[in-house]
Amino acid sequence: MVDSWERARRILEEAGLDPARLARLRPLTGGTYNTVEELRLTDGTRHVLKIPPAAAVPGLRHERRLLVSEAEFYRCAARAGVHAPRLVSMGDDFLLMTACPGDSWDDSLTAAEQTALRTELGRQTARLHRVTGPGFGYPSGALGPLAPDWRTAFTTMFDAVLDDARRYGARLPRPVDAVARTARSAYGVLDEVTVPCLVHFDLWRGNILVDRSDGAARIGGLIDGERMFWGDPLAEFVSLALLGDIKEDEAFLAGYRESGGRAGFDAPARVRLALYRAYLYLIMLTETIPREVGEEQERWVQKTVAPELVVALDEIEELLGRKSHSVK
């Protein structure tokens, strides 16, 4: 069994930091894939260490080499001036980054604080989306090299999750082949996306830190960038309004547009948004099997996420005028 302290000291030394300065090591919870630890040094400096699971641990196809994508996100966030961890060091078996101040966004915020934070989140997200990449897809290379166009990249991403669903026998509200047909009917709208923008794709409240150290609530950092890809900025709105509708988030959209973000919702954009919702909800439904989640989590996913996948698929068919079948 790996000794966490010994491993942390080794990684600090590899990063050019004195391993003797490690004063405290604390496991961080909330994630379901990587092992995450907080390292506190003798001078009070905090770092976060991520360790990926062993290669033999079951997972989804796009989850290979996630830390490569996460490191890319933090490099890009630094260039964009967005509050996020800063990359310190990485290797094949670890990622070491600075720790951001604050705690995960929770229900303790007042309505006024939430409005201000959502507006600022919109500004920071728009700054992220100004960063562009060399191609489309996951920078990790988990699904192959970056693609020259978004349709090629996204269809590869979607097909990979469908393959995972078949392989693991995921409980989906519609047959996998029916999901594939509906998605395939909409792929033409992806050709509207011609610039590969930085997309975090996991900006739900748990990955947004709120810092109150100066009294007022502010965004302390956007964390866990391991799901990032180069693609359509519109895809970002799925996790930002997880299981909801971003069009109702007036404060976020105001900040996003104020900082130059484009957020239009014409029919083709709505089809794309429905495709991206379907993609995320497929991931959430399928990953329960390799994660071996408990019965309570499985019930929640089936009760809450499965119907939202149906809604997204129905919206695609309705927008394209192809609602012509019923699912038994």
Short mmCIF file of C-alpha atoms in Angstrom, two decimals:
data_model
loop_
_atom_site.label_atom_id
_atom_site.label_comp_id
_atom_site.label_asym_id
_atom_site.label_seq_id
_atom_site.Cartn_x
_atom_site.Cartn_y
_atom_site.Cartn_z
CA MET A 1 0.00 0.00 0.00
CA VAL A 2 1.32 3.44 -0.94
CA ASP A 3 2.26 5.67 1.97
CA SER A 4 0.60 9.03 1.27
CA TRP A 5 3.19 11.07 3.15
CA GLU A 6 6.08 9.39 1.39
CA ARG A 7 4.42 9.91 -1.99
CA ALA A 8 3.67 13.58 -1.22
CA ARG A 9 7.26 14.24 -0.15
CA ARG A 10 8.57 12.61 -3.34
CA ILE A 11 6.31 14.76 -5.50
CA LEU A 12 7.22 17.95 -3.65
CA GLU A 13 10.88 17.18 -4.23
CA GLU A 14 10.23 16.53 -7.94
CA ALA A 15 8.50 19.94 -8.06
CA GLY A 16 11.58 21.64 -6.60
CA LEU A 17 10.03 22.15 -3.16
CA ASP A 18 11.65 21.06 0.10
CA PRO A 19 9.85 17.87 1.16
CA ALA A 20 10.77 18.55 4.79
CA ARG A 21 8.35 21.50 4.68
CA LEU A 22 5.32 19.19 4.46
CA ALA A 23 3.43 19.82 7.70
CA ARG A 24 0.01 18.36 7.05
CA LEU A 25 -1.69 16.03 4.58
CA ARG A 26 -5.48 15.89 4.37
CA PRO A 27 -7.60 13.78 2.01
CA LEU A 28 -10.19 15.82 0.12
CA THR A 29 -13.57 14.27 -0.59
CA GLY A 30 -16.27 14.97 -3.13
CA GLY A 31 -14.64 13.50 -6.23
CA THR A 32 -15.42 10.07 -7.62
CA TYR A 33 -12.42 9.32 -9.81
CA ASN A 34 -9.02 10.67 -8.72
CA THR A 35 -7.47 10.56 -5.25
CA VAL A 36 -7.18 14.17 -4.04
CA GLU A 37 -5.13 15.45 -1.10
CA GLU A 38 -4.38 18.85 0.37
CA LEU A 39 -0.74 19.44 1.26
CA ARG A 40 -0.03 22.20 3.79
CA LEU A 41 3.56 23.39 4.12
CA THR A 42 5.23 24.80 7.22
CA ASP A 43 4.78 28.38 5.98
CA GLY A 44 1.01 27.87 5.57
CA THR A 45 1.13 27.48 1.79
CA ARG A 46 -1.47 25.00 0.49
CA HIS A 47 -1.20 22.74 -2.53
CA VAL A 48 -3.57 20.17 -3.98
CA LEU A 49 -2.26 16.81 -5.20
CA LYS A 50 -4.24 14.60 -7.58
CA ILE A 51 -3.42 10.95 -8.17
CA PRO A 52 -5.23 9.08 -10.96
CA PRO A 53 -6.58 5.57 -10.43
CA ALA A 54 -4.57 2.58 -11.60
CA ALA A 55 -4.86 1.81 -15.30
CA ALA A 56 -6.78 -1.38 -14.52
CA VAL A 57 -9.58 0.49 -12.71
CA PRO A 58 -12.73 0.55 -14.88
CA GLY A 59 -13.75 3.89 -16.35
CA LEU A 60 -15.20 5.59 -19.39
CA ARG A 61 -13.16 5.83 -22.58
CA HIS A 62 -12.71 9.60 -22.44
CA GLU A 63 -11.40 9.40 -18.86
CA ARG A 64 -7.95 8.15 -19.78
CA ARG A 65 -5.20 10.69 -19.01
CA LEU A 66 -7.65 13.17 -17.49
CA LEU A 67 -4.86 14.98 -15.67
CA VAL A 68 -3.37 16.01 -19.02
CA SER A 69 -6.60 17.88 -19.78
CA GLU A 70 -6.74 19.34 -16.29
CA ALA A 71 -3.20 20.71 -16.56
CA GLU A 72 -4.10 22.26 -19.91
CA PHE A 73 -7.13 23.93 -18.35
CA TYR A 74 -5.06 25.52 -15.58
CA ARG A 75 -2.44 26.78 -18.02
CA CYS A 76 -5.18 28.35 -20.13
CA ALA A 77 -7.04 29.79 -17.12
CA ALA A 78 -3.83 31.51 -16.02
CA ARG A 79 -3.47 33.08 -19.47
CA ALA A 80 -7.09 34.23 -19.36
CA GLY A 81 -6.76 35.79 -15.89
CA VAL A 82 -9.44 33.50 -14.45
CA HIS A 83 -9.45 32.47 -10.79
CA ALA A 84 -8.29 28.84 -10.83
CA PRO A 85 -5.48 26.70 -9.42
CA ARG A 86 -2.04 27.26 -10.90
CA LEU A 87 -0.10 24.27 -12.18
CA VAL A 88 2.99 23.55 -10.07
CA SER A 89 4.20 20.22 -11.45
CA MET A 90 2.90 17.08 -13.11
CA GLY A 91 4.03 13.61 -14.06
CA ASP A 92 2.48 10.46 -15.44
CA ASP A 93 1.07 9.61 -12.01
CA PHE A 94 0.30 12.97 -10.38
CA LEU A 95 -0.78 16.58 -10.78
CA LEU A 96 0.35 19.18 -8.22
CA MET A 97 -1.36 22.56 -8.18
CA THR A 98 -1.89 25.52 -5.91
CA ALA A 99 -4.97 25.54 -3.69
CA CYS A 100 -7.63 28.19 -4.24
CA PRO A 101 -9.29 29.96 -1.31
CA GLY A 102 -12.87 29.23 -0.35
CA ASP A 103 -15.37 26.41 -0.14
CA SER A 104 -17.76 24.86 -2.64
CA TRP A 105 -20.81 26.97 -3.51
CA ASP A 106 -23.63 25.99 -1.15
CA ASP A 107 -27.09 27.08 -0.04
CA SER A 108 -25.82 29.48 2.64
CA LEU A 109 -25.50 32.34 0.14
CA THR A 110 -28.08 35.10 0.19
CA ALA A 111 -30.03 35.98 -2.94
CA ALA A 112 -27.96 39.16 -3.37
CA GLU A 113 -24.70 37.23 -3.01
CA GLN A 114 -25.83 34.65 -5.54
CA THR A 115 -26.74 37.31 -8.07
CA ALA A 116 -23.36 39.02 -7.70
CA LEU A 117 -21.48 35.72 -7.88
CA ARG A 118 -23.39 34.48 -10.92
CA THR A 119 -22.65 37.76 -12.71
CA GLU A 120 -18.94 37.46 -11.91
CA LEU A 121 -19.03 33.80 -12.96
CA GLY A 122 -20.43 34.91 -16.30
CA ARG A 123 -17.54 37.34 -16.75
CA GLN A 124 -14.93 34.72 -15.90
CA THR A 125 -16.54 32.13 -18.15
CA ALA A 126 -16.50 34.57 -21.06
CA ARG A 127 -12.78 35.11 -20.48
CA LEU A 128 -12.23 31.35 -20.58
CA HIS A 129 -14.05 31.12 -23.89
CA ARG A 130 -11.70 33.66 -25.47
CA VAL A 131 -8.93 31.05 -25.23
CA THR A 132 -8.72 28.95 -28.38
CA GLY A 133 -6.95 25.68 -29.12
CA PRO A 134 -5.13 23.96 -31.98
CA GLY A 135 -8.04 21.63 -32.80
CA PHE A 136 -11.27 20.16 -31.47
CA GLY A 137 -11.72 17.50 -28.79
CA TYR A 138 -10.03 16.29 -25.62
CA PRO A 139 -6.39 17.44 -25.30
CA SER A 140 -5.63 14.25 -23.36
CA GLY A 141 -5.73 12.27 -26.60
CA ALA A 142 -7.94 9.68 -24.88
CA LEU A 143 -10.16 9.46 -27.99
CA GLY A 144 -7.41 10.10 -30.51
CA PRO A 145 -5.76 13.27 -31.81
CA LEU A 146 -7.56 16.60 -31.97
CA ALA A 147 -9.93 16.86 -34.93
CA PRO A 148 -9.94 19.62 -37.56
CA ASP A 149 -13.67 20.24 -37.14
CA TRP A 150 -16.20 20.15 -34.31
CA ARG A 151 -18.56 17.66 -35.93
CA THR A 152 -15.80 15.05 -36.14
CA ALA A 153 -14.69 15.68 -32.57
CA PHE A 154 -18.11 15.72 -30.94
CA THR A 155 -19.47 12.70 -32.80
CA THR A 156 -16.36 10.80 -31.65
CA MET A 157 -17.02 11.92 -28.08
CA PHE A 158 -20.70 10.98 -28.22
CA ASP A 159 -20.04 7.61 -29.86
CA ALA A 160 -17.45 6.79 -27.19
CA VAL A 161 -20.00 7.27 -24.41
CA LEU A 162 -22.56 5.21 -26.32
CA ASP A 163 -19.95 2.45 -26.60
CA ASP A 164 -19.36 2.71 -22.85
CA ALA A 165 -23.10 2.42 -22.22
CA ARG A 166 -23.24 -0.75 -24.33
CA ARG A 167 -20.12 -2.22 -22.73
CA TYR A 168 -21.31 -1.65 -19.17
CA GLY A 169 -24.97 -2.38 -19.82
CA ALA A 170 -26.01 1.06 -18.55
CA ARG A 171 -29.63 1.60 -17.59
CA LEU A 172 -30.80 4.22 -20.09
CA PRO A 173 -34.39 5.46 -20.48
CA ARG A 174 -34.18 4.64 -24.20
CA PRO A 175 -32.26 1.93 -26.08
CA VAL A 176 -28.71 2.93 -26.94
CA ASP A 177 -29.37 2.63 -30.68
CA ALA A 178 -32.41 4.93 -30.39
CA VAL A 179 -30.30 7.52 -28.56
CA ALA A 180 -27.67 7.22 -31.28
CA ARG A 181 -30.24 7.74 -34.07
CA THR A 182 -31.65 10.88 -32.49
CA ALA A 183 -28.21 12.36 -31.91
CA ARG A 184 -27.06 11.47 -35.42
CA SER A 185 -30.04 13.29 -36.93
CA ALA A 186 -28.80 16.54 -35.37
CA TYR A 187 -25.10 16.40 -36.16
CA GLY A 188 -25.43 18.83 -39.07
CA VAL A 189 -25.87 21.78 -36.68
CA LEU A 190 -22.37 21.18 -35.32
CA ASP A 191 -20.90 22.59 -38.52
CA GLU A 192 -21.81 26.08 -37.30
CA VAL A 193 -18.96 25.84 -34.77
CA THR A 194 -15.68 26.77 -36.45
CA VAL A 195 -13.43 27.94 -33.58
CA PRO A 196 -12.18 25.48 -30.91
CA CYS A 197 -12.74 27.34 -27.63
CA LEU A 198 -11.77 26.30 -24.12
CA VAL A 199 -14.70 24.54 -22.43
CA HIS A 200 -14.46 23.42 -18.77
CA PHE A 201 -17.67 21.33 -19.04
CA ASP A 202 -17.94 20.64 -15.31
CA LEU A 203 -18.83 24.03 -13.82
CA TRP A 204 -21.56 22.87 -11.46
CA ARG A 205 -21.67 24.46 -8.01
CA GLY A 206 -19.35 21.89 -6.45
CA ASN A 207 -16.50 23.04 -8.69
CA ILE A 208 -16.96 26.74 -7.97
CA LEU A 209 -15.23 27.89 -4.77
CA VAL A 210 -16.67 30.85 -2.86
CA ASP A 211 -14.21 32.82 -0.76
CA ARG A 212 -15.36 34.94 2.21
CA SER A 213 -11.93 35.70 3.66
CA ASP A 214 -12.36 39.43 2.99
CA GLY A 215 -15.96 39.52 4.22
CA ALA A 216 -17.88 39.73 0.96
CA ALA A 217 -18.45 36.53 -1.01
CA ARG A 218 -16.37 36.27 -4.18
CA ILE A 219 -15.29 33.51 -6.54
CA GLY A 220 -12.17 31.93 -5.11
CA GLY A 221 -11.53 29.55 -7.98
CA LEU A 222 -12.90 27.34 -10.73
CA ILE A 223 -11.53 23.88 -9.98
CA ASP A 224 -11.47 20.31 -11.34
CA GLY A 225 -10.81 21.17 -14.97
CA GLU A 226 -10.17 17.56 -15.92
CA ARG A 227 -13.23 17.32 -18.19
CA MET A 228 -12.17 20.24 -20.39
CA PHE A 229 -12.15 20.05 -24.16
CA TRP A 230 -11.70 22.33 -27.13
CA GLY A 231 -15.10 22.91 -28.66
CA ASP A 232 -18.33 24.89 -28.68
CA PRO A 233 -18.66 27.46 -25.84
CA LEU A 234 -22.38 26.74 -25.80
CA ALA A 235 -21.58 23.33 -24.27
CA GLU A 236 -20.41 25.12 -21.12
CA PHE A 237 -23.97 26.11 -20.30
CA VAL A 238 -24.97 22.50 -19.59
CA SER A 239 -23.05 22.11 -16.33
CA LEU A 240 -23.49 25.78 -15.44
CA ALA A 241 -27.24 25.10 -15.36
CA LEU A 242 -27.01 21.44 -14.40
CA LEU A 243 -30.44 19.79 -14.81
CA GLY A 244 -31.85 23.25 -15.47
CA ASP A 245 -32.10 25.96 -18.16
CA ILE A 246 -29.30 28.52 -18.56
CA LYS A 247 -31.75 30.93 -20.20
CA GLU A 248 -33.28 31.48 -16.76
CA ASP A 249 -29.94 32.54 -15.25
CA GLU A 250 -30.20 36.23 -16.06
CA ALA A 251 -27.32 37.28 -13.79
CA PHE A 252 -24.88 34.83 -15.36
CA LEU A 253 -25.89 35.75 -18.91
CA ALA A 254 -25.57 39.46 -18.12
CA GLY A 255 -22.00 39.00 -16.92
CA TYR A 256 -21.17 36.68 -19.79
CA ARG A 257 -22.41 39.09 -22.44
CA GLU A 258 -20.87 42.07 -20.65
CA SER A 259 -17.45 40.45 -21.07
CA GLY A 260 -17.94 39.64 -24.73
CA GLY A 261 -19.49 36.19 -24.55
CA ARG A 262 -22.01 35.32 -27.23
CA ALA A 263 -25.13 33.60 -25.94
CA GLY A 264 -27.79 33.32 -28.60
CA PHE A 265 -30.56 30.73 -28.48
CA ASP A 266 -31.92 30.42 -32.00
CA ALA A 267 -33.18 27.03 -33.18
CA PRO A 268 -29.78 25.62 -34.30
CA ALA A 269 -28.20 26.74 -31.01
CA ARG A 270 -30.99 25.06 -29.06
CA VAL A 271 -30.40 21.81 -30.97
CA ARG A 272 -26.69 21.97 -30.15
CA LEU A 273 -27.46 22.71 -26.51
CA ALA A 274 -29.81 19.71 -26.38
CA LEU A 275 -27.07 17.52 -27.89
CA TYR A 276 -24.63 18.63 -25.21
CA ARG A 277 -27.17 18.01 -22.47
CA ALA A 278 -27.74 14.52 -23.83
CA TYR A 279 -23.99 13.94 -23.84
CA LEU A 280 -23.53 14.94 -20.20
CA TYR A 281 -26.57 13.02 -19.00
CA LEU A 282 -25.34 9.90 -20.86
CA ILE A 283 -22.06 10.22 -18.99
CA MET A 284 -23.85 10.62 -15.66
CA LEU A 285 -26.01 7.56 -16.29
CA THR A 286 -23.22 5.35 -17.58
CA GLU A 287 -20.49 6.19 -15.06
CA THR A 288 -22.56 4.81 -12.17
CA ILE A 289 -21.54 1.30 -13.19
CA PRO A 290 -17.72 1.55 -13.27
CA ARG A 291 -17.92 3.86 -10.22
CA GLU A 292 -19.97 1.20 -8.41
CA VAL A 293 -22.14 3.86 -6.78
CA GLY A 294 -24.47 2.89 -3.98
CA GLU A 295 -28.17 2.25 -4.29
CA GLU A 296 -29.12 5.75 -3.12
CA GLN A 297 -27.01 7.44 -5.79
CA GLU A 298 -28.28 5.05 -8.44
CA ARG A 299 -31.89 5.82 -7.50
CA TRP A 300 -31.17 9.56 -7.67
CA VAL A 301 -29.61 9.25 -11.12
CA GLN A 302 -32.50 7.18 -12.46
CA LYS A 303 -35.11 9.49 -10.94
CA THR A 304 -33.45 12.81 -11.80
CA VAL A 305 -31.02 12.42 -14.70
CA ALA A 306 -32.75 9.78 -16.85
CA PRO A 307 -35.86 11.94 -17.44
CA GLU A 308 -33.64 14.88 -18.41
CA LEU A 309 -31.97 12.75 -21.07
CA VAL A 310 -35.41 12.00 -22.50
CA VAL A 311 -36.27 15.72 -22.45
CA ALA A 312 -33.07 16.55 -24.34
CA LEU A 313 -33.67 13.86 -26.96
CA ASP A 314 -37.30 14.90 -27.40
CA GLU A 315 -36.23 18.52 -27.84
CA ILE A 316 -33.81 17.53 -30.61
CA GLU A 317 -36.56 15.66 -32.44
CA GLU A 318 -39.12 18.43 -31.98
CA LEU A 319 -36.75 21.18 -33.14
CA LEU A 320 -35.85 19.15 -36.20
CA GLY A 321 -39.48 18.24 -36.86
CA ARG A 322 -38.73 14.54 -36.55
CA LYS A 323 -40.84 13.51 -33.57
CA SER A 324 -42.30 10.55 -35.39
CA HIS A 325 -41.75 7.54 -33.17
CA SER A 326 -42.77 6.35 -29.77
CA VAL A 327 -40.51 4.37 -27.50
CA LYS A 328 -42.04 1.28 -25.98
#
